mmCIF file of C-alpha atoms in Angstrom:
data_model
loop_
_atom_site.group_PDB
_atom_site.id
_atom_site.type_symbol
_atom_site.label_atom_id
_atom_site.label_comp_id
_atom_site.label_asym_id
_atom_site.label_seq_id
_atom_site.Cartn_x
_atom_site.Cartn_y
_atom_site.Cartn_z
ATOM 1 C CA MET A 1 39.394 -2.870 -0.239
ATOM 2 C CA GLU A 2 39.104 -4.189 3.395
ATOM 3 C CA PHE A 3 35.882 -3.589 5.555
ATOM 4 C CA PRO A 4 37.169 -2.010 8.792
ATOM 5 C CA SER A 5 34.876 -4.099 11.117
ATOM 6 C CA ASP A 6 36.173 -6.876 13.165
ATOM 7 C CA ARG A 7 32.723 -7.994 14.127
ATOM 8 C CA PHE A 8 30.839 -7.823 10.752
ATOM 9 C CA LYS A 9 33.684 -8.136 8.126
ATOM 10 C CA ASP A 10 32.464 -11.556 7.094
ATOM 11 C CA ASP A 11 28.778 -11.450 7.988
ATOM 12 C CA ALA A 12 26.702 -8.075 7.793
ATOM 13 C CA GLU A 13 23.579 -10.080 8.642
ATOM 14 C CA SER A 14 25.010 -10.418 12.214
ATOM 15 C CA SER A 15 24.625 -6.683 12.749
ATOM 16 C CA THR A 16 21.599 -5.903 14.880
ATOM 17 C CA GLY A 17 21.611 -2.276 13.717
ATOM 18 C CA LEU A 18 21.627 -3.362 9.897
ATOM 19 C CA LEU A 19 18.658 -5.751 10.558
ATOM 20 C CA PHE A 20 16.836 -3.068 12.508
ATOM 21 C CA ILE A 21 17.037 -0.553 9.827
ATOM 22 C CA ARG A 22 15.998 -2.905 7.171
ATOM 23 C CA VAL A 23 12.985 -3.877 9.242
ATOM 24 C CA TYR A 24 12.158 -0.219 9.825
ATOM 25 C CA ASN A 25 12.644 0.746 6.252
ATOM 26 C CA LYS A 26 10.328 -2.018 5.075
ATOM 27 C CA TRP A 27 7.597 -1.149 7.535
ATOM 28 C CA HIS A 28 8.018 2.679 7.029
ATOM 29 C CA SER A 29 7.743 2.155 3.219
ATOM 30 C CA ILE A 30 4.364 0.345 3.493
ATOM 31 C CA ILE A 31 3.148 3.080 6.049
ATOM 32 C CA ASN A 32 4.258 5.823 3.664
ATOM 33 C CA GLN A 33 2.608 4.251 0.578
ATOM 34 C CA GLU A 34 -0.811 4.060 2.416
ATOM 35 C CA LEU A 35 -0.690 7.511 3.995
ATOM 36 C CA ARG A 36 0.256 8.985 0.685
ATOM 37 C CA LYS A 37 -3.128 7.928 -0.569
ATOM 38 C CA LEU A 38 -4.723 10.066 2.094
ATOM 39 C CA GLY A 39 -2.538 12.988 1.371
ATOM 40 C CA ILE A 40 -0.603 13.034 4.587
ATOM 41 C CA THR A 41 2.953 12.063 5.723
ATOM 42 C CA HIS A 42 3.879 9.778 8.465
ATOM 43 C CA PRO A 43 5.003 12.523 10.800
ATOM 44 C CA GLN A 44 1.755 14.309 10.115
ATOM 45 C CA PHE A 45 -0.109 11.160 11.040
ATOM 46 C CA VAL A 46 1.891 10.831 14.347
ATOM 47 C CA VAL A 47 1.130 14.380 15.303
ATOM 48 C CA LEU A 48 -2.678 14.122 14.346
ATOM 49 C CA THR A 49 -3.108 10.785 16.244
ATOM 50 C CA THR A 50 -1.102 12.004 19.191
ATOM 51 C CA LEU A 51 -3.188 15.185 19.424
ATOM 52 C CA ASN A 52 -6.383 13.104 19.139
ATOM 53 C CA PHE A 53 -5.241 10.740 21.900
ATOM 54 C CA LEU A 54 -4.266 13.566 24.216
ATOM 55 C CA SER A 55 -7.498 15.453 23.465
ATOM 56 C CA GLN A 56 -9.455 12.572 25.231
ATOM 57 C CA SER A 57 -8.271 13.832 28.665
ATOM 58 C CA ASN A 58 -7.135 17.442 28.174
ATOM 59 C CA GLU A 59 -8.517 20.483 26.190
ATOM 60 C CA ASN A 60 -5.259 22.444 26.181
ATOM 61 C CA ILE A 61 -2.765 20.431 24.316
ATOM 62 C CA THR A 62 0.503 22.203 23.517
ATOM 63 C CA GLN A 63 2.978 21.398 20.789
ATOM 64 C CA VAL A 64 5.321 20.483 23.592
ATOM 65 C CA SER A 65 2.971 17.985 25.080
ATOM 66 C CA ILE A 66 2.502 16.461 21.549
ATOM 67 C CA ALA A 67 6.260 16.392 21.086
ATOM 68 C CA LYS A 68 6.821 14.545 24.484
ATOM 69 C CA MET A 69 4.081 12.002 23.919
ATOM 70 C CA ALA A 70 5.375 11.307 20.310
ATOM 71 C CA ASP A 71 9.006 11.493 21.337
ATOM 72 C CA MET A 72 9.598 14.156 18.581
ATOM 73 C CA ASP A 73 11.750 17.298 18.456
ATOM 74 C CA VAL A 74 9.529 20.328 19.411
ATOM 75 C CA MET A 75 10.760 22.331 16.405
ATOM 76 C CA SER A 76 9.843 19.428 14.034
ATOM 77 C CA VAL A 77 6.423 19.266 15.581
ATOM 78 C CA SER A 78 6.023 23.025 15.230
ATOM 79 C CA GLN A 79 6.814 22.780 11.348
ATOM 80 C CA ILE A 80 4.303 19.750 11.093
ATOM 81 C CA ILE A 81 1.748 21.756 12.821
ATOM 82 C CA LYS A 82 2.060 24.607 10.548
ATOM 83 C CA GLY A 83 1.427 22.301 7.560
ATOM 84 C CA LEU A 84 -1.531 20.739 9.178
ATOM 85 C CA GLU A 85 -2.969 24.094 9.928
ATOM 86 C CA LYS A 86 -2.599 24.910 6.206
ATOM 87 C CA LYS A 87 -4.517 21.936 5.426
ATOM 88 C CA GLU A 88 -7.252 22.858 8.099
ATOM 89 C CA PHE A 89 -6.739 19.625 9.996
ATOM 90 C CA ILE A 90 -5.937 21.651 13.192
ATOM 91 C CA LYS A 91 -5.857 25.216 14.536
ATOM 92 C CA ARG A 92 -3.878 26.908 17.143
ATOM 93 C CA ALA A 93 -5.578 29.182 19.821
ATOM 94 C CA VAL A 94 -4.387 30.965 22.960
ATOM 95 C CA ASN A 95 -3.965 28.585 25.792
ATOM 96 C CA PRO A 96 -5.941 29.765 28.800
ATOM 97 C CA GLU A 97 -3.601 27.964 31.236
ATOM 98 C CA ASP A 98 -0.432 29.462 29.705
ATOM 99 C CA SER A 99 -0.351 32.695 27.668
ATOM 100 C CA ARG A 100 3.115 31.790 26.311
ATOM 101 C CA ALA A 101 1.858 28.720 24.662
ATOM 102 C CA ASN A 102 -0.856 28.018 22.116
ATOM 103 C CA SER A 103 -3.389 25.205 22.392
ATOM 104 C CA VAL A 104 -3.412 22.958 19.449
ATOM 105 C CA ILE A 105 -7.012 21.895 18.505
ATOM 106 C CA LEU A 106 -7.986 19.059 16.233
ATOM 107 C CA LEU A 107 -10.585 20.191 13.730
ATOM 108 C CA SER A 108 -13.266 18.016 12.202
ATOM 109 C CA LYS A 109 -11.286 17.582 9.041
ATOM 110 C CA GLY A 110 -8.340 16.250 11.134
ATOM 111 C CA GLN A 111 -10.640 14.066 13.094
ATOM 112 C CA GLU A 112 -11.776 12.579 9.930
ATOM 113 C CA ILE A 113 -8.343 11.888 8.521
ATOM 114 C CA VAL A 114 -7.425 10.030 11.950
ATOM 115 C CA ARG A 115 -10.627 8.165 11.699
ATOM 116 C CA LEU A 116 -9.708 6.972 8.136
ATOM 117 C CA SER A 117 -5.890 6.522 8.670
ATOM 118 C CA LEU A 118 -5.648 4.841 12.121
ATOM 119 C CA PRO A 119 -7.265 1.596 11.101
ATOM 120 C CA ILE A 120 -5.171 1.450 8.026
ATOM 121 C CA ILE A 121 -2.025 1.840 10.112
ATOM 122 C CA GLU A 122 -3.221 -0.598 12.798
ATOM 123 C CA LYS A 123 -3.845 -3.219 10.100
ATOM 124 C CA ILE A 124 -0.283 -2.682 8.688
ATOM 125 C CA ASP A 125 1.059 -3.236 12.032
ATOM 126 C CA GLU A 126 -0.982 -6.224 12.573
ATOM 127 C CA ASP A 127 0.018 -7.859 9.354
ATOM 128 C CA PHE A 128 3.635 -6.818 9.359
ATOM 129 C CA PHE A 129 4.408 -7.818 13.067
ATOM 130 C CA GLY A 130 1.870 -10.610 13.115
ATOM 131 C CA VAL A 131 4.273 -12.915 11.428
ATOM 132 C CA LEU A 132 5.989 -12.935 14.824
ATOM 133 C CA LYS A 133 2.869 -14.509 16.432
ATOM 134 C CA GLU A 134 3.439 -15.007 20.052
ATOM 135 C CA ASN A 135 6.860 -13.467 19.891
ATOM 136 C CA GLU A 136 5.373 -10.097 19.040
ATOM 137 C CA ALA A 137 4.772 -9.406 22.798
ATOM 138 C CA THR A 138 8.420 -10.267 23.403
ATOM 139 C CA LEU A 139 9.481 -7.879 20.742
ATOM 140 C CA ARG A 140 7.482 -5.170 22.317
ATOM 141 C CA LYS A 141 9.018 -5.939 25.686
ATOM 142 C CA TYR A 142 12.464 -5.683 24.219
ATOM 143 C CA LEU A 143 11.688 -2.451 22.374
ATOM 144 C CA LYS A 144 10.424 -0.937 25.605
ATOM 145 C CA ILE A 145 13.630 -1.836 27.377
ATOM 146 C CA ILE A 146 15.710 -0.197 24.580
ATOM 147 C CA THR A 147 13.753 2.945 24.651
ATOM 148 C CA ASN A 148 13.930 3.382 28.358
#
């Protein structure tokens, strides 16, 4: 059977997309393995750390502001927030600035999971991307270009 690509018919390794997904899958697998030990998923980690980061400068964080900062779908963030609320990591309260929206508040149990998980994830990133040495800054530069 013939492979219907003129560009990658003879060399799949030339596909940037294939290489990118392989790198992502390897990195994501390591992240998931470590977060599983703490009883949270990667999306839950992202929402918790985003909420923690935003809480430094604002008391009335909404799920929309979390979604924007994390570049996630608002409905996905809503579902994740429901799960985190059940685990008592966060709570929702009436937003005094906008009665149509809830404020999302990081509880002490959620702060603790961020305190435990963030250094682990930062170390994974350091080890995983550290093999690039001085080229890591270049990778970040190009990733920023692609995401804009």
